[in-house]
Short mmCIF file of N, CA, C and O in Angstrom, two decimals:
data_model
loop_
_atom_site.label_atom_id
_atom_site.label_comp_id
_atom_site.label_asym_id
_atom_site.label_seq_id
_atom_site.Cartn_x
_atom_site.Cartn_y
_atom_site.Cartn_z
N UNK A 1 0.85 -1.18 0.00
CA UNK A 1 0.00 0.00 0.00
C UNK A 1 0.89 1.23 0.00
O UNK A 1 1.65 1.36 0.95
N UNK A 2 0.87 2.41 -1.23
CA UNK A 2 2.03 3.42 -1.05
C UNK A 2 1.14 4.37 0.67
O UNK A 2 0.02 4.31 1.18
N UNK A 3 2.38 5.08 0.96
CA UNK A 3 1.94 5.52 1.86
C UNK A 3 0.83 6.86 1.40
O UNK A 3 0.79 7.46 0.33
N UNK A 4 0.05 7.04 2.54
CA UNK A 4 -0.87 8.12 2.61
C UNK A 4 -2.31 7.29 1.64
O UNK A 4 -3.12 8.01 1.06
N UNK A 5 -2.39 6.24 1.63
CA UNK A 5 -3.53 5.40 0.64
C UNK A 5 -4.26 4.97 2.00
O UNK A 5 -3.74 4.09 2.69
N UNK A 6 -5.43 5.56 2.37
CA UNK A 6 -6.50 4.94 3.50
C UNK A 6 -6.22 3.66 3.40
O UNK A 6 -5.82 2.96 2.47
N UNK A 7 -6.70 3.33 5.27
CA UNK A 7 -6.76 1.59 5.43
C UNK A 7 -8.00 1.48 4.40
O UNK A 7 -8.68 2.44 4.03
N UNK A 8 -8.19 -0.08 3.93
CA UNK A 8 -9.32 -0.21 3.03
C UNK A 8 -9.94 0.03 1.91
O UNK A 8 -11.00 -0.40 1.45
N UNK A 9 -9.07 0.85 1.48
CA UNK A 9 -9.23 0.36 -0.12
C UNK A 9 -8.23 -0.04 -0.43
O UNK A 9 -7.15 -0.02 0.16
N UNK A 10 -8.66 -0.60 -1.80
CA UNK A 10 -8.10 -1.62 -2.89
C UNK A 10 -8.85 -1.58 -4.16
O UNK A 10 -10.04 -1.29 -4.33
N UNK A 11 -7.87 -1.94 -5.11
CA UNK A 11 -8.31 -1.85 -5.91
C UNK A 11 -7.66 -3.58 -6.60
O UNK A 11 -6.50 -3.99 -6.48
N UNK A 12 -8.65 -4.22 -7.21
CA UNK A 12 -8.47 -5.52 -7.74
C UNK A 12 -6.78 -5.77 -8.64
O UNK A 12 -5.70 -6.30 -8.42
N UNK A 13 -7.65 -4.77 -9.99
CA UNK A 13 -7.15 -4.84 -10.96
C UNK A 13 -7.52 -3.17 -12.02
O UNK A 13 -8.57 -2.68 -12.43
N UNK A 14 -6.19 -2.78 -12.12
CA UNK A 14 -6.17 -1.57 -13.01
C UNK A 14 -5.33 -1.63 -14.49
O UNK A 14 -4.11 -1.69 -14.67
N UNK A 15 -6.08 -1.61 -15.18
CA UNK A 15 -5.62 -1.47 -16.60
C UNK A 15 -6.22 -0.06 -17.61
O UNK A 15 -6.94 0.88 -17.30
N UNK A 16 -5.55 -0.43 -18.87
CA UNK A 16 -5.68 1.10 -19.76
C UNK A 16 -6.27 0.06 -21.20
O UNK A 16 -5.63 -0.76 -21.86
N UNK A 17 -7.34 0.38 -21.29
CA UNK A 17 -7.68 0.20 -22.81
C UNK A 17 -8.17 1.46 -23.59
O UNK A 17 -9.11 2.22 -23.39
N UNK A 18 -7.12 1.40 -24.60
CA UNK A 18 -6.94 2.94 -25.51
C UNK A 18 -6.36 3.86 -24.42
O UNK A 18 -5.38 3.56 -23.73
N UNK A 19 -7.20 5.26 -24.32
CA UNK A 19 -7.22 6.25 -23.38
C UNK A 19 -7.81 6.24 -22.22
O UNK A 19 -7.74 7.22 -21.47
N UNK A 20 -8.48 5.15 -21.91
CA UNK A 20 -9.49 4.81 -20.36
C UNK A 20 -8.73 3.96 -19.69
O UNK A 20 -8.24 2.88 -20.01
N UNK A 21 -8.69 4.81 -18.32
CA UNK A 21 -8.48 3.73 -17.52
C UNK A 21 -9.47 3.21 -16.85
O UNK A 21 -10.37 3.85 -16.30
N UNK A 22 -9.25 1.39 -16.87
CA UNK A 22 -10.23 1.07 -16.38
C UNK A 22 -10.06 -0.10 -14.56
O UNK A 22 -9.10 -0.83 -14.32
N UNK A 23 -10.96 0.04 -13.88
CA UNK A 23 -10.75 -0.23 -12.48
C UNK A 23 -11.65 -1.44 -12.78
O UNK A 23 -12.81 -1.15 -13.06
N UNK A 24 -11.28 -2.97 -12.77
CA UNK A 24 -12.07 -4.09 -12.38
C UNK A 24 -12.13 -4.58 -11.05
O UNK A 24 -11.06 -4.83 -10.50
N UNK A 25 -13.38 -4.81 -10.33
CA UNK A 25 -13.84 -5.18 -8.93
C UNK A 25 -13.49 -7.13 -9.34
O UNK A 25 -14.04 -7.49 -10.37
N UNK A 26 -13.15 -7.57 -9.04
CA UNK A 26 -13.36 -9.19 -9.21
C UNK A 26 -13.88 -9.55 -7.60
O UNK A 26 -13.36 -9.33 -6.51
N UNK A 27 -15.17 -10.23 -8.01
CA UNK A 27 -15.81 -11.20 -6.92
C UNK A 27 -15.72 -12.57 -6.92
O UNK A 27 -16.33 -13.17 -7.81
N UNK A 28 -15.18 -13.09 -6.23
CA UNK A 28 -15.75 -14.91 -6.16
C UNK A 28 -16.20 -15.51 -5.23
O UNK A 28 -15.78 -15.38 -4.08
N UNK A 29 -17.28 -16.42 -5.66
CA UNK A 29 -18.33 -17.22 -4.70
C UNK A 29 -17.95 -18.39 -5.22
O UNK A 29 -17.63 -18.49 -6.41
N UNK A 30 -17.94 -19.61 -4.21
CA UNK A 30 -18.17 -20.80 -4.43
C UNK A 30 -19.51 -21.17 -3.95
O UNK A 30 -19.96 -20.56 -2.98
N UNK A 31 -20.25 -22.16 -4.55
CA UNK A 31 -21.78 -22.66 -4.51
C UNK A 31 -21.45 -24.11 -3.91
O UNK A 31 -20.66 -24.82 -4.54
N UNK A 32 -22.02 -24.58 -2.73
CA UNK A 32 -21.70 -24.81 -1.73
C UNK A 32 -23.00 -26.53 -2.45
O UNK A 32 -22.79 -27.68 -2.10
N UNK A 33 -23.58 -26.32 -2.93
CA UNK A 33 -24.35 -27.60 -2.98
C UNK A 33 -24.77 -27.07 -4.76
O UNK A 33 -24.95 -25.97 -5.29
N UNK A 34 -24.79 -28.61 -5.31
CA UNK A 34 -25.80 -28.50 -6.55
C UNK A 34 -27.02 -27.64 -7.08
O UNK A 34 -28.03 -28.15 -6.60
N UNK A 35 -27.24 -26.92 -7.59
CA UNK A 35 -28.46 -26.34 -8.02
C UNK A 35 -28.14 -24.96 -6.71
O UNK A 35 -28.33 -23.98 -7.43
N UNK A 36 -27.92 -24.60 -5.85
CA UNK A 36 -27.64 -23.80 -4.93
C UNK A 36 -27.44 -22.53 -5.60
O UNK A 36 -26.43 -22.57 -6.31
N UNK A 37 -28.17 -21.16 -5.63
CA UNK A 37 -27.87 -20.06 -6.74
C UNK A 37 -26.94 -18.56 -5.39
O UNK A 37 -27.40 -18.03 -4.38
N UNK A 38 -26.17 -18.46 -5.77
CA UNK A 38 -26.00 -17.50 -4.60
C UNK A 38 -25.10 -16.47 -6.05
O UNK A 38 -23.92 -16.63 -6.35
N UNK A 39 -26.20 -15.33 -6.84
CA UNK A 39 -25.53 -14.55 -7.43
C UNK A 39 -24.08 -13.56 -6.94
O UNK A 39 -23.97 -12.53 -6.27
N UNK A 40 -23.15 -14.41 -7.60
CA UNK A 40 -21.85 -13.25 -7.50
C UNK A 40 -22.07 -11.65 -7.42
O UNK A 40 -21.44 -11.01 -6.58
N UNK A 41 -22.95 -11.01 -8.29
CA UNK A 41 -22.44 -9.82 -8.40
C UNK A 41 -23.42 -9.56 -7.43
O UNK A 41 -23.44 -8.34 -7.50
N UNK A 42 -24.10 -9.81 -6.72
CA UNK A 42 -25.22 -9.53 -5.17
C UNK A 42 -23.82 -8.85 -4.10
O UNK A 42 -23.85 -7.94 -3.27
N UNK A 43 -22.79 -9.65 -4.51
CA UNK A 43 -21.67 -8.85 -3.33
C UNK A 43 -20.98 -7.76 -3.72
O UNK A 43 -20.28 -7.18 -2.88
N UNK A 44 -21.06 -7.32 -5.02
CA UNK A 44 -20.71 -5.61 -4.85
C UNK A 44 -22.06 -4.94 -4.69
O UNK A 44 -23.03 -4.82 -5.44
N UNK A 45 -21.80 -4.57 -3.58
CA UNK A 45 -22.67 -3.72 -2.74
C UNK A 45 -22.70 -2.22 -2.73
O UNK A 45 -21.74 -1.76 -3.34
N UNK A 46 -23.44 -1.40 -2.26
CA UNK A 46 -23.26 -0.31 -2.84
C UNK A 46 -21.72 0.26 -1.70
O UNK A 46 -21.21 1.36 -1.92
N UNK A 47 -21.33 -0.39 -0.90
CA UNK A 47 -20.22 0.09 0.43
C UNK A 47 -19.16 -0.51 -0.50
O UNK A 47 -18.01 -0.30 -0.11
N UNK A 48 -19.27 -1.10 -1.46
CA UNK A 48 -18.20 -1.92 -2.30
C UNK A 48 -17.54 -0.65 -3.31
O UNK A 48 -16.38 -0.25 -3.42
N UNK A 49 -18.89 -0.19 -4.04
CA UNK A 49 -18.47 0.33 -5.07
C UNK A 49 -18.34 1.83 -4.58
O UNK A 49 -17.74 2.68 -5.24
N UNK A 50 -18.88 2.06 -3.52
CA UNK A 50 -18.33 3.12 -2.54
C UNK A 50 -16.69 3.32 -2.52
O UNK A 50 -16.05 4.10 -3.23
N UNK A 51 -16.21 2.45 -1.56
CA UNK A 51 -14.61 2.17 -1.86
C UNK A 51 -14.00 2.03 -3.10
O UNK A 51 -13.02 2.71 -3.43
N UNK A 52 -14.58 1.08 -3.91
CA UNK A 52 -13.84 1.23 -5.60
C UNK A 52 -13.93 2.92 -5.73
O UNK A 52 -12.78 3.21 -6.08
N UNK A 53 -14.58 4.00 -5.65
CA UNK A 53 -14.35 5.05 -6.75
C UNK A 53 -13.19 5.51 -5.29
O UNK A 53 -11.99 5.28 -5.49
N UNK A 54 -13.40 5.84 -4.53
CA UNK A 54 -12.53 6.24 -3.14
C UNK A 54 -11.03 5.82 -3.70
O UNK A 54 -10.19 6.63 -4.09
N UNK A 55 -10.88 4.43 -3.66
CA UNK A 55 -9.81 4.09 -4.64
C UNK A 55 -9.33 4.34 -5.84
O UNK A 55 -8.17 4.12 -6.19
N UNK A 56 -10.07 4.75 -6.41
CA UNK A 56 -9.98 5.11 -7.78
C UNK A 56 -9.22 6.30 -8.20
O UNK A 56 -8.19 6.44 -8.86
N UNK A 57 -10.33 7.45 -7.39
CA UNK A 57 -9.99 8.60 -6.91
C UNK A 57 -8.63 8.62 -6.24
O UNK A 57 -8.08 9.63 -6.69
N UNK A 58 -7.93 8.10 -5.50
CA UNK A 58 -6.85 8.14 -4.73
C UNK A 58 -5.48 7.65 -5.79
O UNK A 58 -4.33 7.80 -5.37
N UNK A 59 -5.73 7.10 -7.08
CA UNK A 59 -5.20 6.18 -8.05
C UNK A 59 -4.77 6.79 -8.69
O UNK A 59 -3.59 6.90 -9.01
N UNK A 60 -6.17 7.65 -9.19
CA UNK A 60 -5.78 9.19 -10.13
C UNK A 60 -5.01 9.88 -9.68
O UNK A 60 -3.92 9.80 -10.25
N UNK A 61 -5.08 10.81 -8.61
CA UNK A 61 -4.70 11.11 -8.15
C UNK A 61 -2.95 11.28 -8.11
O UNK A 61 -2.16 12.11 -8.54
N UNK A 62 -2.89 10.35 -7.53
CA UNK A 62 -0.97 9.79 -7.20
C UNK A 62 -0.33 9.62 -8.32
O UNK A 62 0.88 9.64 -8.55
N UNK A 63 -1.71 9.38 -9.38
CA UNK A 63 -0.66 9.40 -10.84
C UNK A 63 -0.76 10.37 -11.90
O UNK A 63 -0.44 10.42 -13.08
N UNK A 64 -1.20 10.95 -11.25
CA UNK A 64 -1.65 12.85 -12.09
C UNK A 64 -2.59 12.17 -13.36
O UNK A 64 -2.30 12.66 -14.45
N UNK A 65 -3.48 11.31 -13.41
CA UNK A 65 -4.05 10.72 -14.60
C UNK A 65 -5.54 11.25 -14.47
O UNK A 65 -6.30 10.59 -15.18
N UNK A 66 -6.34 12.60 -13.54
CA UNK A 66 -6.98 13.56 -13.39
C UNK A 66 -8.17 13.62 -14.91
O UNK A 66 -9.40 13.59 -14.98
N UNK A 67 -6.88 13.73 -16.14
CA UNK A 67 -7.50 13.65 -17.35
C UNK A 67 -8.16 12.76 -18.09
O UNK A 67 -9.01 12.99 -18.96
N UNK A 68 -7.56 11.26 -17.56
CA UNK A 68 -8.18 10.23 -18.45
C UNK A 68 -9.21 10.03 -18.13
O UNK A 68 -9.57 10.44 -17.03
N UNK A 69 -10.13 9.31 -19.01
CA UNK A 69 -11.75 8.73 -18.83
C UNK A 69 -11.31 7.70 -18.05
O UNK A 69 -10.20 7.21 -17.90
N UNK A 70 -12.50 7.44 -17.52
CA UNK A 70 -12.35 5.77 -16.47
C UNK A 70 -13.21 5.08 -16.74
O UNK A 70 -13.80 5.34 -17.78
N UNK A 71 -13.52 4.24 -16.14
CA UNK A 71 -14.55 3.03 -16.69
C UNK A 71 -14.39 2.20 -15.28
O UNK A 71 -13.27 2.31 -14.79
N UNK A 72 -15.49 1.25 -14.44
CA UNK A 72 -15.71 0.79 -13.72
C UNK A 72 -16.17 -0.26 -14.00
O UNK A 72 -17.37 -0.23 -14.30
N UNK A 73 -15.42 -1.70 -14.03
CA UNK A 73 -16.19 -3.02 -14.15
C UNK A 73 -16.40 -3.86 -12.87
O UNK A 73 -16.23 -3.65 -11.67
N UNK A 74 -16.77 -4.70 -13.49
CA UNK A 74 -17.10 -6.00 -12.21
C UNK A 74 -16.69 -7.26 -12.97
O UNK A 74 -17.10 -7.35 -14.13
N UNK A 75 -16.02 -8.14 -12.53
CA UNK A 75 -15.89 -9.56 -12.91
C UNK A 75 -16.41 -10.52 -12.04
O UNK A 75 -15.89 -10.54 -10.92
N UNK A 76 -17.38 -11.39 -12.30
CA UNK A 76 -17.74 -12.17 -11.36
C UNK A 76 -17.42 -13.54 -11.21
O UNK A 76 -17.76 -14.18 -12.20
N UNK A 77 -16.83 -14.31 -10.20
CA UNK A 77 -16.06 -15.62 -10.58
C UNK A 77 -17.16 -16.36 -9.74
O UNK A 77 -17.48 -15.86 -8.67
N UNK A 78 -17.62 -17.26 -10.06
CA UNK A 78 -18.78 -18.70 -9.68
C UNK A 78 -17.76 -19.85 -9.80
O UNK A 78 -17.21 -19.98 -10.89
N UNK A 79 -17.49 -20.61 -8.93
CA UNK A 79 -17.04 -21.55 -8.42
C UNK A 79 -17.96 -22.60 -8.14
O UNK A 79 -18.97 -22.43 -7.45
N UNK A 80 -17.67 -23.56 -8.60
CA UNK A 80 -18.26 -24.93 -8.27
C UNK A 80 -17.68 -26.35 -7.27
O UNK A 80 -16.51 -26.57 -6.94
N UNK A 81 -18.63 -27.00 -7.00
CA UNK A 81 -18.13 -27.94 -5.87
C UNK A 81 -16.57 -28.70 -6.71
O UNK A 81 -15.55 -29.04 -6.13
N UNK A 82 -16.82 -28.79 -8.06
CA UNK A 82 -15.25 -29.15 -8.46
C UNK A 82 -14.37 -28.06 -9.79
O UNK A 82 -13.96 -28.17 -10.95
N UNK A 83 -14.45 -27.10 -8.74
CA UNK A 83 -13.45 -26.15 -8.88
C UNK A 83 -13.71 -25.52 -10.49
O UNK A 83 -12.89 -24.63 -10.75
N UNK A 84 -14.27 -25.68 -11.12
CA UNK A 84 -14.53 -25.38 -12.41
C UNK A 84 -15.47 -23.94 -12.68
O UNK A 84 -16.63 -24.14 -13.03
N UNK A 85 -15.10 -22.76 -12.56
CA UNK A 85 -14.90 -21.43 -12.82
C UNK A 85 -15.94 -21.11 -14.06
O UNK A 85 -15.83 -21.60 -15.19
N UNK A 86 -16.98 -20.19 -13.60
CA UNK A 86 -17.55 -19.08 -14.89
C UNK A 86 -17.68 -18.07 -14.64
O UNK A 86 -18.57 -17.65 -13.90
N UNK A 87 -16.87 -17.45 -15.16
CA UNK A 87 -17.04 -15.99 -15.47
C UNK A 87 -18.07 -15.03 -16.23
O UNK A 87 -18.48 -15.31 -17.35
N UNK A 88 -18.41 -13.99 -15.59
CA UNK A 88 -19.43 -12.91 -16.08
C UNK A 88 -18.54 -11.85 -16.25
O UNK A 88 -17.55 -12.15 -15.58
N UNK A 89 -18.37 -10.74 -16.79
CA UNK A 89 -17.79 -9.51 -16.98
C UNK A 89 -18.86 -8.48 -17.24
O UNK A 89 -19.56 -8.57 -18.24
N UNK A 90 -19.02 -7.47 -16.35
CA UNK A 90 -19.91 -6.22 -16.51
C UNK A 90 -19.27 -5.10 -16.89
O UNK A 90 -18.39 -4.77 -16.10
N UNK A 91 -19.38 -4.46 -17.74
CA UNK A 91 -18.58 -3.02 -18.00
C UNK A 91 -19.51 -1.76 -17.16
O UNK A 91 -20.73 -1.83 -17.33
N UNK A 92 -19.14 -0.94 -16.52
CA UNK A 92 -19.92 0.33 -16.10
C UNK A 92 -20.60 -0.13 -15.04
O UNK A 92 -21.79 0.14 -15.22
N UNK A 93 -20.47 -0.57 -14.22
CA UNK A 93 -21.39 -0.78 -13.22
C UNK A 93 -21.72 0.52 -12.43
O UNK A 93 -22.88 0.79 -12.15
N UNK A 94 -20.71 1.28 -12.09
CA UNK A 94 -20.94 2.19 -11.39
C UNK A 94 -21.03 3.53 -12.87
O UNK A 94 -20.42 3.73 -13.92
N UNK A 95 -22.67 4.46 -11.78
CA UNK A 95 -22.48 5.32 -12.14
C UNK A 95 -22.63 6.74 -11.10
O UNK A 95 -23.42 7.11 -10.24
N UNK A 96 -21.29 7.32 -11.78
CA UNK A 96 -21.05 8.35 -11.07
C UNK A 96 -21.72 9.89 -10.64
O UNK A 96 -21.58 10.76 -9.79
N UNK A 97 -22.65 9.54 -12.02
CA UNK A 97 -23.35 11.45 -11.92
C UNK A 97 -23.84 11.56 -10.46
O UNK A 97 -23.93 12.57 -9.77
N UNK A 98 -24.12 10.28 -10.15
CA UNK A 98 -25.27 10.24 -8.25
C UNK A 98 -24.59 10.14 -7.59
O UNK A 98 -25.12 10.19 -6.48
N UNK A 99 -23.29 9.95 -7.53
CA UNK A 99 -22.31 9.54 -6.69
C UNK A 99 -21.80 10.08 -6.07
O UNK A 99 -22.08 9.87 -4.89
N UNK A 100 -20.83 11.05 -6.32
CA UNK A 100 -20.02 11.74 -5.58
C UNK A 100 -19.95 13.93 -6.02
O UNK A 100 -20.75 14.57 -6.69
N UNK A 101 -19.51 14.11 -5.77
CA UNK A 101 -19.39 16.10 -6.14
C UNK A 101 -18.52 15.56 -7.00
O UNK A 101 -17.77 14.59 -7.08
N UNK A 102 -19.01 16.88 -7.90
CA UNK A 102 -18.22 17.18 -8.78
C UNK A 102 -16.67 17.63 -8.51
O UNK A 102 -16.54 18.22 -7.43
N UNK A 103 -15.55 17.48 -9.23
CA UNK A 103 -14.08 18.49 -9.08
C UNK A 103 -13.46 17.89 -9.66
O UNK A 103 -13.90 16.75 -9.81
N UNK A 104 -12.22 18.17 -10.29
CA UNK A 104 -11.02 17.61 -10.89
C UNK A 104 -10.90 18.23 -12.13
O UNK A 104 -10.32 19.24 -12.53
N UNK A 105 -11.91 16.96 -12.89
CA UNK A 105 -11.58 17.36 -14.05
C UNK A 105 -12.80 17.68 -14.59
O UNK A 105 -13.72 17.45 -13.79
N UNK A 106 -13.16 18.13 -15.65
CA UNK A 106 -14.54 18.05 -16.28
C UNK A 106 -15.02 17.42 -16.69
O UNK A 106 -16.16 17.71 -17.04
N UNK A 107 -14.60 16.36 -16.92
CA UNK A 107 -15.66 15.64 -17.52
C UNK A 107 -16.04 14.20 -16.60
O UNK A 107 -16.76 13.28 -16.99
N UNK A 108 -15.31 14.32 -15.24
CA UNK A 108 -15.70 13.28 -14.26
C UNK A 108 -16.16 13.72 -12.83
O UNK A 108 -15.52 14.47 -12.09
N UNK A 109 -17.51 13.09 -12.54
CA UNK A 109 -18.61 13.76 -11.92
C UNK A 109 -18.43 13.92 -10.14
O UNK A 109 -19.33 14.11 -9.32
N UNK A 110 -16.87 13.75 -9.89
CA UNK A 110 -16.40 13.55 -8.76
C UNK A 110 -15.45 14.48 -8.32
O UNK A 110 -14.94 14.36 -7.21
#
């Protein structure tokens, strides 16, 4: 954690496609019995994606990247009783206009 980064956030996974940077949340659930439905993305919560932009914000920040567009995903990992993995990918989950004050830059609603 560089210093001056609050206890508690994190950020998964940060990458750049084109000019966006983009922040992926990855969740994983394992399903505990056959037929048993316990939706992955039920656990980004709104205290989840709370912290993702907090992080985000703190990301920009430290890396003077103020200007770039961002993008907010979710990956959801489902686990089975023998280990065998499916993935969902959401682009945009979060949206920001409701989210936070405006400042920075202009064209991001935080």
């Amino acid at each position: 954690r560089p210093s001056g980064v609050e206890r508690g956030l994190e950020l998964d996974i940060v990458l750049v496609e084109g000019d966006t940077v983009v922040f992926v949340e990855v969740k994983t659930r394992r399903t505990a019995t056959v037929g048993e439905s316990r939706p992955v993305h039920g656990a980004f919560t709104a205290g989840k994606r709370t912290n993702m932009i907090r992080a985000a914000r703190r990301f920009l920040a430290e890396h003077e990247l103020w200007s770039s567009p961002c993008r907010f995903d979710l990956v959801c990992v489902g686990m089975d009783a023998d280990n065998r993995a499916t993935l969902e990918h959401y682009n945009n989950v979060v949206e920001l206009g409701q989210t936070l004050d405006c400042r920075d830059s202009p064209w991001q609603p935080w």
